[in-house]
Structures are given as C-alpha cells and as structure tokens.
Coordinates of C-alpha atoms and ligand atoms in Angstrom, one line a residue:
X450 CA -27.1 29.0 -90.6
X451 CA -27.0 25.0 -92.0
X452 CA -26.5 22.1 -89.8
X453 CA -24.2 19.6 -90.8
X454 CA -25.1 15.8 -90.1
X455 CA -21.6 14.1 -90.1
X456 CA -21.4 10.1 -90.7
X457 CA -19.0 8.6 -87.8
X458 CA -18.6 5.4 -86.2
X459 CA -17.9 4.8 -83.0
X460 CA -14.2 5.3 -81.3
X461 CA -13.4 2.3 -78.9
X462 CA -11.6 3.6 -75.2
X463 CA -14.1 7.2 -74.8
X464 CA -14.8 5.7 -71.4
X465 CA -15.2 8.0 -68.7
X466 CA -12.4 7.5 -65.5
X467 CA -12.4 8.8 -61.9
X468 CA -13.3 12.4 -63.5
X469 CA -14.1 12.4 -67.0
X470 CA -12.7 11.4 -70.3
X471 CA -8.5 11.6 -70.2
X472 CA -6.1 11.0 -73.0
X473 CA -3.3 12.0 -74.7
X474 CA -4.0 15.4 -76.3
X475 CA -3.0 14.0 -79.9
X476 CA -5.6 11.5 -79.5
X477 CA -8.6 14.1 -78.5
X478 CA -6.9 15.9 -81.5
X479 CA -7.4 12.8 -83.7
X480 CA -10.4 12.8 -86.6
X481 CA -13.6 12.9 -84.9
X482 CA -12.7 11.9 -81.5
X483 CA -13.3 15.1 -80.0
X484 CA -16.6 15.5 -81.7
X485 CA -17.7 12.2 -81.0
X486 CA -17.3 12.1 -77.5
X487 CA -19.0 15.6 -77.1
X488 CA -22.1 14.4 -79.0
X489 CA -22.1 11.2 -77.0
X490 CA -22.3 13.7 -74.3
X491 CA -25.5 15.4 -75.8
X492 CA -26.8 12.1 -76.7
X493 CA -26.3 10.9 -73.1
X494 CA -28.2 13.5 -71.1
X495 CA -31.1 13.5 -73.6
X496 CA -30.0 16.0 -76.0
X497 CA -29.6 20.0 -75.2
X498 CA -32.2 21.3 -77.4
X499 CA -33.4 24.7 -75.6
X500 CA -30.7 23.8 -72.8
X501 CA -27.8 26.1 -70.9
X502 CA -24.5 25.1 -70.3
X503 CA -21.3 26.8 -68.8
X504 CA -18.2 26.2 -70.8
X505 CA -14.4 26.8 -70.1
X506 CA -11.4 25.0 -69.3
X507 CA -8.0 25.4 -67.7
X508 CA -6.1 27.1 -70.8
X509 CA -4.0 24.1 -71.5
X510 CA -3.6 23.1 -75.2
X511 CA -5.9 22.5 -77.7
X512 CA -8.5 24.4 -74.6
X513 CA -8.9 27.1 -77.5
X514 CA -9.7 25.0 -80.4
X515 CA -11.8 22.4 -78.5
X516 CA -13.9 25.2 -76.8
X517 CA -14.7 26.6 -80.3
X518 CA -15.6 23.1 -81.6
X519 CA -18.0 22.7 -78.7
X520 CA -20.0 25.9 -79.3
X521 CA -20.3 25.2 -83.1
X522 CA -21.9 21.5 -82.0
X523 CA -24.2 23.4 -79.2
X524 CA -25.6 25.6 -81.9
X525 CA -26.0 22.7 -84.2
X526 CA -27.7 20.8 -81.6
X527 CA -30.5 23.3 -80.4
X528 CA -28.7 24.8 -77.3
X529 CA -29.9 27.9 -76.0
X530 CA -27.4 29.1 -74.4
X531 CA -23.3 29.1 -73.6
X532 CA -22.0 30.5 -70.7
X533 CA -18.3 30.8 -71.5
X534 CA -15.4 32.3 -69.1
X535 CA -13.3 34.5 -71.0
X536 CA -10.3 33.3 -73.3
X537 CA -12.2 29.9 -72.7
X538 CA -10.8 30.0 -69.2
X539 CA -12.9 28.8 -66.1
X540 CA -11.3 26.9 -62.7
X541 CA -12.6 23.9 -62.2
X542 CA -14.8 25.2 -59.0
X543 CA -15.8 28.4 -60.8
X544 CA -17.3 26.5 -63.5
X545 CA -19.2 24.6 -60.5
X546 CA -20.0 27.7 -59.2
X547 CA -21.5 29.4 -62.1
X548 CA -23.6 25.9 -63.1
X549 CA -25.3 26.7 -59.6
X550 CA -25.7 30.2 -59.7
X551 CA -26.8 30.4 -62.9
X552 CA -29.2 27.7 -62.7
X553 CA -28.0 26.2 -65.8
X554 CA -28.1 22.8 -67.2
X555 CA -24.8 21.4 -66.2
X556 CA -21.5 22.6 -68.1
X557 CA -18.7 21.0 -69.6
X558 CA -15.2 21.4 -68.3
X559 CA -11.8 20.5 -70.4
X560 CA -9.4 19.9 -68.4
X561 CA -6.8 16.8 -67.3
X562 CA -6.4 18.8 -64.2
X563 CA -3.3 18.0 -62.7
X564 CA -1.6 16.4 -65.5
X565 CA 0.5 18.1 -67.8
X566 CA -0.4 19.7 -70.8
X567 CA 1.2 20.1 -74.5
X568 CA 0.5 18.3 -77.7
X569 CA 2.2 15.5 -76.6
X570 CA 0.6 15.3 -73.1
X571 CA -2.6 15.1 -71.3
X572 CA -6.6 16.7 -72.6
X573 CA -9.7 15.9 -71.0
X574 CA -13.0 16.7 -71.1
X575 CA -16.3 16.2 -68.6
X576 CA -19.8 16.9 -68.1
X577 CA -20.9 18.2 -64.8
X578 CA -24.6 17.9 -63.6
X579 CA -26.9 21.3 -62.6
X580 CA -26.0 20.5 -59.2
X581 CA -22.8 21.6 -60.3
X582 CA -21.1 18.5 -59.9
X583 CA -19.3 15.8 -62.0
X584 CA -21.9 13.6 -63.4
X585 CA -21.9 10.6 -61.6
X586 CA -21.8 7.1 -62.6
X587 CA -25.1 6.5 -63.7
X588 CA -25.0 9.2 -66.3
X589 CA -21.4 8.7 -67.2
X590 CA -22.3 5.0 -68.1
X591 CA -25.2 6.4 -70.9
X592 CA -22.4 8.6 -72.0
X593 CA -20.1 5.7 -72.7
X594 CA -23.1 3.8 -74.0
X595 CA -23.5 6.6 -76.1
X596 CA -20.0 6.8 -77.6
X597 CA -20.1 2.9 -78.4
X598 CA -23.6 3.4 -80.7
X599 CA -22.9 6.5 -82.3
X600 CA -23.4 7.2 -86.0
X601 CA -23.6 10.5 -86.7
X602 CA -22.9 14.1 -84.9
X603 CA -24.0 17.5 -85.8
X604 CA -21.8 20.7 -86.8
X605 CA -22.5 23.9 -87.8
X606 CA -19.9 26.1 -90.1
X607 CA -19.1 29.6 -88.9
X608 CA -15.9 31.3 -88.2
X609 CA -14.6 31.3 -84.8
X610 CA -16.4 33.4 -81.6
X611 CA -14.5 36.0 -80.1
X612 CA -14.1 34.5 -76.4
X613 CA -11.6 38.0 -75.8
X614 CA -14.7 40.1 -75.1
X615 CA -16.6 40.1 -72.2
X616 CA -20.4 40.2 -73.3
X617 CA -22.9 38.8 -75.7
X618 CA -23.0 37.2 -79.3
X619 CA -24.8 34.7 -80.9
X620 CA -24.1 31.5 -83.4
X621 CA -27.1 30.5 -85.4
X622 CA -29.8 30.5 -82.8
X623 CA -27.2 30.0 -79.7
X624 CA -26.3 32.5 -77.5
X625 CA -22.7 33.2 -76.2
X626 CA -22.4 34.8 -73.1
X627 CA -18.6 35.4 -72.3
X628 CA -18.0 36.1 -68.8
X629 CA -15.2 37.3 -66.3
X630 CA -14.1 33.9 -65.0
X631 CA -13.0 35.7 -61.4
X632 CA -16.4 38.0 -60.7
X633 CA -18.5 35.5 -59.4
X634 CA -16.3 33.3 -58.1
X635 CA -14.4 36.2 -55.8
X636 CA -18.1 37.0 -54.6
X637 CA -18.7 33.8 -53.2
X638 CA -15.5 33.8 -51.5
X639 CA -16.5 37.1 -49.9
X640 CA -19.5 35.9 -48.4
X641 CA -17.9 32.4 -46.9
X642 CA -14.4 34.2 -45.3
X643 CA -14.0 37.0 -42.6
X644 CA -12.0 39.0 -45.7
X645 CA -11.0 41.7 -42.9
X646 CA -9.5 39.6 -40.7
X647 CA -7.5 38.2 -43.3
X648 CA -6.2 41.2 -44.4
X649 CA -5.4 42.6 -41.0
X650 CA -3.2 39.4 -40.9
X651 CA -1.3 39.7 -44.3
X652 CA -0.3 43.3 -42.7
X653 CA 2.5 41.6 -40.9
X654 CA 2.6 38.1 -42.0
X655 CA 3.4 37.0 -45.6
X656 CA 2.2 34.4 -48.1
X657 CA 3.4 32.5 -51.2
X658 CA 1.0 30.7 -53.8
X659 CA 2.1 29.5 -56.7
X660 CA -0.2 29.0 -59.2
X661 CA 2.0 26.6 -61.1
X662 CA 1.3 28.9 -64.6
X663 CA -2.3 27.3 -64.6
X664 CA -5.5 28.4 -64.3
X665 CA -5.8 29.4 -60.5
X666 CA -3.3 32.1 -61.3
X667 CA -5.8 34.9 -62.2
X668 CA -7.9 34.3 -59.4
X669 CA -5.3 34.1 -56.6
X670 CA -3.8 37.5 -58.0
X671 CA -7.5 38.9 -58.1
X672 CA -8.2 37.5 -54.4
X673 CA -5.1 37.6 -52.3
X674 CA -3.1 40.6 -53.7
X675 CA -6.2 42.4 -55.2
X676 CA -8.7 42.2 -52.3
X677 CA -6.8 40.8 -49.4
X678 CA -3.7 43.1 -50.1
X679 CA -1.2 40.4 -50.2
X680 CA 2.2 42.0 -51.2
X681 CA 2.7 41.9 -54.9
X682 CA 4.4 39.1 -55.8
X683 CA 2.9 36.9 -53.4
X684 CA 1.2 35.0 -56.2
X685 CA 4.1 33.2 -58.3
X686 CA 3.8 31.5 -61.5
X687 CA 0.6 33.3 -62.0
X688 CA 0.0 33.6 -65.7
X689 CA -1.8 30.3 -67.1
X690 CA 0.6 28.4 -70.0
X691 CA -0.6 26.2 -72.6
X692 CA 1.9 23.9 -71.5
X693 CA 1.9 25.1 -67.6
X694 CA 5.4 26.2 -68.2
X695 CA 6.8 22.9 -69.2
X696 CA 5.7 21.5 -65.5
X697 CA 3.7 19.1 -64.1
X698 CA 1.0 21.0 -62.6
X699 CA 0.1 18.8 -59.1
X700 CA 0.8 20.7 -56.0
X701 CA 2.8 17.9 -54.2
X702 CA 6.1 18.0 -53.0
X703 CA 7.4 16.6 -56.1
X704 CA 5.8 18.8 -58.7
X705 CA 6.0 21.7 -56.7
X706 CA 9.4 21.4 -55.1
X707 CA 10.4 24.9 -55.7
X708 CA 7.7 26.1 -53.1
X709 CA 8.5 23.5 -50.5
X710 CA 12.3 24.3 -50.9
X711 CA 11.1 28.1 -50.1
X712 CA 8.9 27.2 -47.1
X713 CA 11.8 24.9 -45.5
X714 CA 14.4 28.1 -46.1
X715 CA 14.9 30.5 -43.7
X716 CA 13.6 32.7 -45.9
X717 CA 10.2 30.9 -45.7
X718 CA 7.1 33.2 -45.4
X719 CA 4.4 32.2 -42.8
X720 CA 2.2 30.6 -45.4
X721 CA 2.4 28.7 -48.7
X722 CA 0.2 27.4 -50.7
X723 CA -0.1 25.5 -54.7
X724 CA -2.9 24.6 -56.8
X725 CA -3.3 22.2 -59.7
X726 CA -4.0 22.5 -63.3
X727 CA -7.7 23.3 -63.2
X728 CA -7.8 25.0 -59.7
X729 CA -9.6 22.1 -57.5
X730 CA -6.4 21.1 -55.6
X731 CA -4.6 22.4 -53.1
X732 CA -1.3 22.3 -51.4
X733 CA -0.5 23.4 -47.9
X734 CA 2.5 24.4 -46.0
X735 CA 3.6 26.2 -43.1
X736 CA 6.9 27.5 -42.3
X737 CA 9.3 24.6 -42.1
X738 CA 6.1 21.7 -42.2
X739 CA 4.3 20.2 -45.3
X740 CA 0.7 19.4 -44.2
X741 CA -0.6 16.3 -45.7
X742 CA -4.4 16.4 -47.6
X743 CA -5.5 14.4 -44.8
X744 CA -4.4 16.5 -42.3
X745 CA -5.5 19.4 -43.8
X746 CA -8.9 18.6 -43.9
X747 CA -9.0 17.1 -40.1
X748 CA -7.7 20.6 -39.1
X749 CA -10.3 22.8 -41.3
X750 CA -12.8 20.2 -40.2
X751 CA -11.9 20.9 -36.8
X752 CA -11.7 24.7 -36.7
X753 CA -14.2 25.5 -39.9
X754 CA -16.5 27.5 -37.1
X755 CA -13.6 30.0 -37.6
X756 CA -15.0 31.3 -40.8
X757 CA -18.5 33.3 -40.9
X758 CA -19.6 30.8 -43.6
X759 CA -19.3 27.8 -41.7
X760 CA -19.7 29.3 -38.0
X761 CA -22.8 27.6 -37.6
X762 CA -21.1 24.3 -37.7
X763 CA -21.0 21.5 -39.9
X764 CA -23.7 18.9 -40.7
X765 CA -21.3 16.3 -41.4
X766 CA -18.3 15.7 -43.1
X767 CA -17.1 12.9 -45.8
X768 CA -13.8 11.6 -47.1
X769 CA -12.8 9.3 -49.7
X770 CA -11.9 5.6 -48.4
X771 CA -8.0 5.8 -48.9
X772 CA -7.7 9.4 -46.8
X773 CA -6.3 8.8 -43.5
X774 CA -8.9 8.4 -40.2
X775 CA -7.6 12.0 -38.8
X776 CA -10.6 13.7 -39.7
X777 CA -12.9 10.8 -38.3
X778 CA -11.9 11.4 -35.0
X779 CA -12.6 15.4 -35.3
X780 CA -16.2 13.8 -36.7
X781 CA -16.2 12.0 -33.7
X782 CA -15.6 14.3 -31.3
X783 CA -17.9 16.9 -32.5
X784 CA -20.1 14.2 -32.6
X785 CA -21.1 14.1 -36.5
X786 CA -21.2 12.1 -39.2
X787 CA -18.4 10.9 -40.8
X788 CA -18.8 9.3 -44.6
X789 CA -16.4 7.0 -46.6
X790 CA -16.4 7.4 -50.1
X791 CA -14.8 5.9 -53.2
X792 CA -12.2 8.0 -54.8
X793 CA -14.0 10.3 -57.2
X794 CA -15.6 14.0 -55.9
X795 CA -18.4 12.6 -57.6
X796 CA -19.5 10.1 -55.0
X797 CA -19.8 13.4 -52.4
X798 CA -22.5 15.0 -54.6
X799 CA -25.7 13.4 -53.0
X800 CA -24.3 14.1 -49.3
X801 CA -23.9 17.2 -50.4
X802 CA -27.0 17.8 -52.1
X803 CA -28.9 16.0 -48.8
X804 CA -27.1 18.3 -46.3
X805 CA -25.3 15.5 -44.6
X806 CA -22.0 16.9 -45.2
X807 CA -20.5 19.9 -45.2
X808 CA -16.5 19.5 -45.9
X809 CA -15.5 16.7 -47.8
X810 CA -11.6 15.9 -48.5
X811 CA -9.4 13.3 -50.3
X812 CA -6.2 12.4 -50.0
X813 CA -5.5 13.5 -53.3
X814 CA -4.8 17.5 -52.8
X815 CA -8.7 17.8 -52.6
X816 CA -10.7 19.9 -50.3
X817 CA -14.1 21.3 -50.5
X818 CA -17.6 21.8 -48.8
X819 CA -21.1 22.4 -49.9
X820 CA -20.7 26.1 -51.6
X821 CA -19.7 24.3 -54.9
X822 CA -19.5 20.5 -56.2
X823 CA -16.0 20.3 -56.9
X824 CA -13.6 20.6 -54.3
X825 CA -11.7 23.8 -54.4
X826 CA -8.1 24.7 -54.1
X827 CA -8.2 28.4 -53.5
X828 CA -10.9 28.0 -51.0
X829 CA -8.9 25.6 -48.9
X830 CA -6.2 28.3 -48.7
X831 CA -8.5 31.4 -47.7
X832 CA -10.0 28.8 -45.1
X833 CA -6.4 28.3 -43.4
X834 CA -5.9 32.1 -43.7
X835 CA -8.9 32.7 -41.7
X836 CA -8.3 29.9 -39.4
X837 CA -4.6 31.8 -39.1
X838 CA -5.8 35.1 -38.3
X839 CA -8.7 34.2 -36.3
X840 CA -6.3 32.0 -33.7
X841 CA -3.1 34.2 -34.6
X842 CA -1.4 30.4 -34.1
X843 CA 0.9 29.8 -36.8
X844 CA 0.8 26.6 -39.1
X845 CA 3.2 24.6 -37.4
X846 CA 1.6 25.2 -33.6
X847 CA -1.9 24.6 -35.3
X848 CA -1.0 21.2 -36.6
X849 CA 1.3 20.1 -33.1
X850 CA -1.8 21.2 -31.0
X851 CA -4.3 19.1 -33.3
X852 CA -1.8 15.8 -33.0
X853 CA -1.7 16.6 -29.3
X854 CA -5.4 16.5 -29.4
X855 CA -6.3 14.0 -31.9
X856 CA -3.2 11.8 -32.5
X857 CA -1.4 11.8 -35.4
X858 CA -2.0 9.2 -38.8
X859 CA 1.2 9.1 -40.4
X860 CA 0.3 8.8 -44.0
X861 CA 1.9 8.4 -47.4
X862 CA 1.2 7.9 -50.8
X863 CA 3.2 6.1 -53.1
X864 CA 2.7 6.0 -57.2
X865 CA 4.3 3.5 -59.6
X866 CA 3.4 5.2 -62.5
X867 CA 2.9 3.7 -66.4
X868 CA 3.0 0.5 -65.4
X869 CA 2.3 -2.1 -67.8
X870 CA -1.1 -2.6 -67.5
X871 CA -0.8 -6.5 -67.6
X872 CA 1.5 -6.5 -64.5
X873 CA -0.8 -3.9 -62.5
X874 CA -3.9 -6.1 -63.2
X875 CA -1.7 -9.2 -61.8
X876 CA -0.6 -7.7 -59.1
X877 CA -4.4 -6.5 -57.9
X878 CA -5.9 -9.8 -59.0
X879 CA -3.6 -11.6 -56.7
X880 CA -3.7 -9.6 -54.0
X881 CA -7.7 -9.9 -54.5
X882 CA -7.7 -13.7 -55.0
X883 CA -6.1 -13.9 -51.5
X884 CA -7.5 -11.1 -49.1
X885 CA -10.0 -13.8 -47.5
X886 CA -7.2 -15.9 -46.1
X887 CA -5.0 -13.0 -44.7
X888 CA -5.9 -12.5 -41.4
X889 CA -3.9 -13.9 -38.8
X890 CA -1.0 -14.2 -41.1
X891 CA 2.0 -11.9 -40.4
X892 CA 4.2 -9.6 -43.0
X893 CA 7.1 -7.8 -42.1
X894 CA 6.7 -8.1 -38.3
X895 CA 3.0 -7.0 -38.4
X896 CA -0.1 -8.8 -38.3
X897 CA -2.9 -8.6 -40.4
X898 CA -6.3 -7.8 -38.8
X899 CA -8.5 -7.9 -41.7
X900 CA -8.7 -7.3 -45.4
X901 CA -11.5 -7.0 -48.3
X902 CA -12.1 -5.0 -51.2
X903 CA -14.3 -1.9 -50.7
X904 CA -17.8 -1.3 -52.0
X905 CA -19.9 2.0 -51.4
X906 CA -23.5 2.0 -50.6
X907 CA -24.5 5.4 -51.3
X908 CA -27.0 6.0 -48.4
X909 CA -28.9 8.9 -50.6
X910 CA -29.6 7.0 -53.2
X911 CA -29.0 3.2 -52.7
X912 CA -26.7 2.8 -55.2
X913 CA -23.4 0.7 -54.9
X914 CA -20.1 1.2 -56.3
X915 CA -17.9 -2.0 -56.2
X916 CA -14.2 -2.7 -56.8
X917 CA -13.4 0.5 -55.2
X918 CA -9.8 -0.7 -53.8
X919 CA -8.2 -3.4 -51.7
X920 CA -7.9 -2.5 -48.2
X921 CA -5.5 -4.6 -45.5
X922 CA -5.8 -3.7 -41.9
X923 CA -3.0 -4.1 -39.5
X924 CA -3.0 -4.7 -35.7
X925 CA -1.9 -1.7 -33.7
X926 CA -4.1 0.9 -36.6
X927 CA -1.8 0.3 -39.8
X928 CA -3.7 0.0 -43.1
X929 CA -2.5 -0.2 -46.5
X930 CA -4.6 0.5 -49.4
X931 CA -4.1 -0.4 -53.0
X932 CA -5.9 0.9 -56.3
X933 CA -5.3 1.9 -60.0
X934 CA -5.8 5.1 -60.6
X935 CA -8.6 6.2 -62.7
X936 CA -7.0 9.5 -64.3
X937 CA -3.7 8.2 -65.7
X938 CA -3.5 8.3 -69.7
X939 CA -0.3 6.0 -70.1
X940 CA -0.3 2.3 -69.0
X941 CA -1.5 1.7 -65.6
X942 CA -0.6 4.1 -61.9
X943 CA -1.0 1.8 -59.0
X944 CA -1.6 3.6 -56.2
X945 CA -0.4 2.4 -52.4
X946 CA -1.9 4.3 -49.6
X947 CA -0.2 3.6 -46.4
X948 CA -1.5 4.8 -42.9
X949 CA 0.0 4.3 -39.2
X950 CA -2.1 5.7 -35.9
X951 CA 0.4 7.4 -33.3
X952 CA -1.1 8.5 -30.1
X953 CA 1.9 9.0 -28.2
X954 CA 2.6 13.2 -27.7
X955 CA 6.5 12.2 -27.5
X956 CA 6.3 10.8 -30.8
X957 CA 4.4 13.8 -33.2
X958 CA 7.3 14.8 -35.1
X959 CA 8.5 12.0 -36.7
X960 CA 9.6 11.1 -40.7
X961 CA 6.2 9.7 -42.0
X962 CA 8.4 7.1 -44.4
X963 CA 10.3 6.2 -41.1
X964 CA 7.3 6.1 -39.0
X965 CA 5.5 4.1 -41.8
X966 CA 8.4 1.6 -42.6
X967 CA 6.8 -1.4 -41.5
X968 CA 3.4 -0.8 -43.1
X969 CA 5.5 -0.1 -46.1
X970 CA 7.2 -3.2 -46.1
X971 CA 4.4 -5.1 -45.1
X972 CA 2.2 -3.5 -48.0
X973 CA 5.4 -5.0 -50.7
X974 CA 5.5 -8.2 -49.0
X975 CA 1.6 -8.7 -49.3
X976 CA 0.9 -7.5 -52.7
X977 CA 4.6 -8.5 -53.6
X978 CA 5.2 -4.8 -55.4
X979 CA 8.8 -5.3 -56.8
X980 CA 8.1 -8.3 -58.3
X981 CA 4.7 -7.5 -60.4
X982 CA 6.1 -4.0 -61.4
X983 CA 9.5 -4.7 -61.7
X984 CA 10.6 -1.4 -59.7
X985 CA 13.0 -0.8 -56.8
X986 CA 11.1 2.2 -55.7
X987 CA 8.1 4.1 -56.2
X988 CA 8.0 7.3 -58.9
X989 CA 6.2 9.4 -56.7
X990 CA 6.0 9.7 -53.0
X991 CA 3.7 12.0 -51.4
Ligands
G16_942 C1 -9.9 13.3 -59.8 C2 -11.2 13.5 -58.9 C3 -10.3 12.6 -57.8 C4 -9.5 11.9 -57.2 C5 -7.9 12.2 -57.8 C6 -7.6 11.1 -58.4 O1 -8.9 14.6 -59.1 O2 -12.1 14.4 -58.8 O3 -11.8 12.5 -56.9 O4 -9.1 11.4 -55.9 O5 -8.9 12.1 -59.6 O6 -8.1 9.6 -59.0 P1 -7.1 8.5 -59.6 O7 -6.4 8.1 -57.9 O8 -8.3 7.7 -59.9 O9 -5.9 8.7 -60.1 P2 -8.7 15.5 -60.4 O10 -7.8 16.8 -59.2 O11 -7.4 15.1 -61.4 O12 -10.0 16.2 -61.4

C-alpha cells in the first residue's frame, strides 16, 4: 500500500481548548484542516508507529467521514491497531474505558460534546492519553506546536473501511478491530452497581432518560431497559442522529426543557435524567425537583458508599473551582481530602491516577469517578438509582435531608454567548485590573471580602495552570466567578458563576435566582456586564 506524503502548510487556530479542538464543522471539513490536525496529534505525541489507538465519536455530522480519514492516516503513519466503535460510535466514557481496559496508547475521540451538530454547527477532535483521560496541557502544547510547524502529512489511498460489522479487517499494516460500543462499558457498570437492587426498585418506580438523540441512546437502552428492566419507552430520543434531531444536546433546563416539563408535571416519573452529545454529562431530576450539578456531586459524595463499587469509602473528592462548595462540606464531615482544580476534566487525571480522589465533579453537568478518566453521564444516573434503591427515599427527600445536614449552596451559572471577543476581553481585563482594590468595597449592598485570579498547582506533578478565572467573595459566604469558556466556537462566551450559602433550615426551598439576587446584582455592578456585553440578561441560565 503506497504511503503518500502530502505537502501542506500550518493552519492558524488549531489550538486545543478546554477539551480538544472544537470548530465549526465546515472549518473541519476545509482543505487539509482535519488532516493537519490529526498529523499534528501524531507528531505531537512522538509518532504512532506500532501503536494502538481507540477511535470513536458521538455520531455527529462528519463523524463517519472523519473516521475514515483518521484510519487512512493511522495506516500511513505505521500504527499497528485501531479499536473502533461499531459505526464509528463510542461515548466518551466508553472510549476512556476501552483505552484503559485494552491498555492502548490512547485514543481519538470525535465530538464537540454538548454543542449542536450539522454542517453549519460544531465538530471536535481530541486525543486521550493511555490513562484514558483528555491530554493534559503538557501534551496539548506539543500538539499545538506541531500544528504551527507542519509541512506534510501522510495518507494512504483506500476504499472506505466497513465499520458496520463487528470483527477485524486490515488497511495495509493497520489492523482495524470494530467492537460493540456498549459491551465493555455495560460490563464495567455491572461491576460497580447493585444491578439487582436497581432492578427491584424499577419494578415499582418509573424513570425517564432523555438521550437527546445523542450517543447515550444505545447505552441507556441496553442498560436501563435491557439489563435493569425499566419499562420500554423509559429511554426517549434514543436514536443517535447526526444533527441530534435539530436539538442542542446539552442536558440543562434550557435545552432539555421537555424533560424538565415532564418532571414538574403531575404525571412525573420518580426519576429523570439526560445526558449530552458524547455521553459524559448528566442532568438529574426528581419528581418536581431539578438537582444542580454541584448538589448532585455533593449528594453522590455523601452516599456513594451505598453502591458496591464504592463500599470501601472515598479516598478524596475533587471539584472544578467554579463548582459550588457543597461537596467541600461533605468531604470535611467525612474527613477526606477535597481538591479544587481549574475547569477541564483533564485536571482531575493526576489526582485519580495517584489515588488521591475517587469522585470528581463540575458545575457544567459533569460527574465521574476513578472507574474511567472522563466524566460519565450514565454512570451518574446509575449511582443515583443505586442510592434511591438502597435508601428507598425519593430524590426530593434525599436532597432535603442533605441540605438540612450540610446547609445549602444556592447556585446558578449565567452564560452570555457569542459576545464580541474584544468586549469580553475588555470586561475580563477591566475586572482583573481592579481585583486588588475590591476588598472592603461594596456592590449592591454586599461587601467584598477578597478577590483573586485562580491559579492551580497540581499536587501530583507540580505543574502550574494560571489565569483560570476571576473570583470575588462577599461577606456572608457569597461568591461570583468570571471566566471565558474554552469550548465555544463563535466569539466569546462569558460565564458568570454565582453562589451563596444558606444554613437556616427554614430557608432551604427558595428559588435559586431569587436567593442569589444580591450576588447577581453585585456581580453585574463589579464587572459592568451589561455595559461591556450590551446585553440586558444572560442567554442561558442554569
Ligand atoms: C468540557 C470539559 C469540562 C468543562 C466544560 C466547560 O466539557 O471537559 O471539564 O467543564 O467543557 O468548559 P468551558 O466552560 O471552558 O466551556 P465537555 O462536556 O464539553 O467535553
């Protein structure tokens, strides 16, 4: 098989963000764009000769074409084996599991996660390391450097590889192993959870899982309906579609409104959940109650020991900085360590590998554990179900009890999307410039206690990540955090994370927006959000 050396030149803007490279699909489909980036990954990790990689994606538009290109480039670069999900599908946590279980040299995951899909929407690609997790910055920096010096890539000519049939084929010296995407992942879930207890609970309780026409559909069907016996039809929007049925596969109250409406209606099932495009995010609801991701993490940390996989207790917990401090108090009560990391699941990798954290979570609807090195939507759902089955309590009762025990962190995130990049930078620069003068001043009736820019020193490898978000604390326990998203594909997205702490047992049932109104007003006054963005209100409130 002839290997062609194709001449190319660096393409600007191939810098990986919070989780890999995400761009408009048409940008990825542009001349040499995908090929340049794939070759840069291979060069950045020191070549792939003789190596094995897992390859799969969330099935969005261009997933199928991109995988064929990747396989031809793997063959041309001398890789030994590609383990590919059938029809090119693998959820992100399932890919992480395969990388770990099969001891591969890492994997390539094709996804723009919760961003919409289609020719005019978003596409993404990331490299995960042999521990199964997203590449840390030391590696993405090398990949980025490779994109800037690239002059050629390697390619073989071939017919498309059949990815519909499970089994092995070859492409030159490359063995391509097509695997059932669900099997190994489902087996892992069976080891972690008390499947019989959940099955028993499902005999007289109802669930609704919204797969949002994304990759978790087949996983949820096989595990919830197939293995656990949930009533047929409990998994809705179960068929993965290249454009996610025209929706936005982001499991939050805005984009999964249909599920929220169901859960707030008189006919609500006992438990509701959704996951995102690539299956790593989750949203949890009880009858009449939305559980914020920060609260979900805290509840899971408090109760995880009820599931067999965590019966021995937790070594520690970790949360991203903007995530609420609800889990911190659980860790304190249990006498275990609690780590605060920058946004991005890749920052949990070292803590998990070193055995210093068992459970991790983020406000952006991500929860996971040391079973893989990605966040895992369906895993969170199964852990919740295991806890419901073990306690016999409802989601609402569990949360009420949790807040009475630990207090409640009212929490909300306000997103201002597609803001002009210069306006967003001006807002952040202006705020950064006055951080040191804020303590002692008041805004909207709140007194600023302290303010800083978050930097993280990794306790395992000593690396330092700077510029990870601007933080302002108020007297009384309130906090506002400001950062620009690293996953958007259009302009800048300003994220404002708002939090306040309530310990009065009679004030646990307030509407979060109302409970946070003073912190919201103070955040706007301090950062001059309206003035900089020209917006009266956020685009998305979660
Ligand atoms: C990715 C990262 C998460 C991060 C989220 C939001 O999630 O893996 O760790 O919290 O992006 O990042 P940002 O605020 O920079 O947009 P996903 O689900 O998109 O892969």
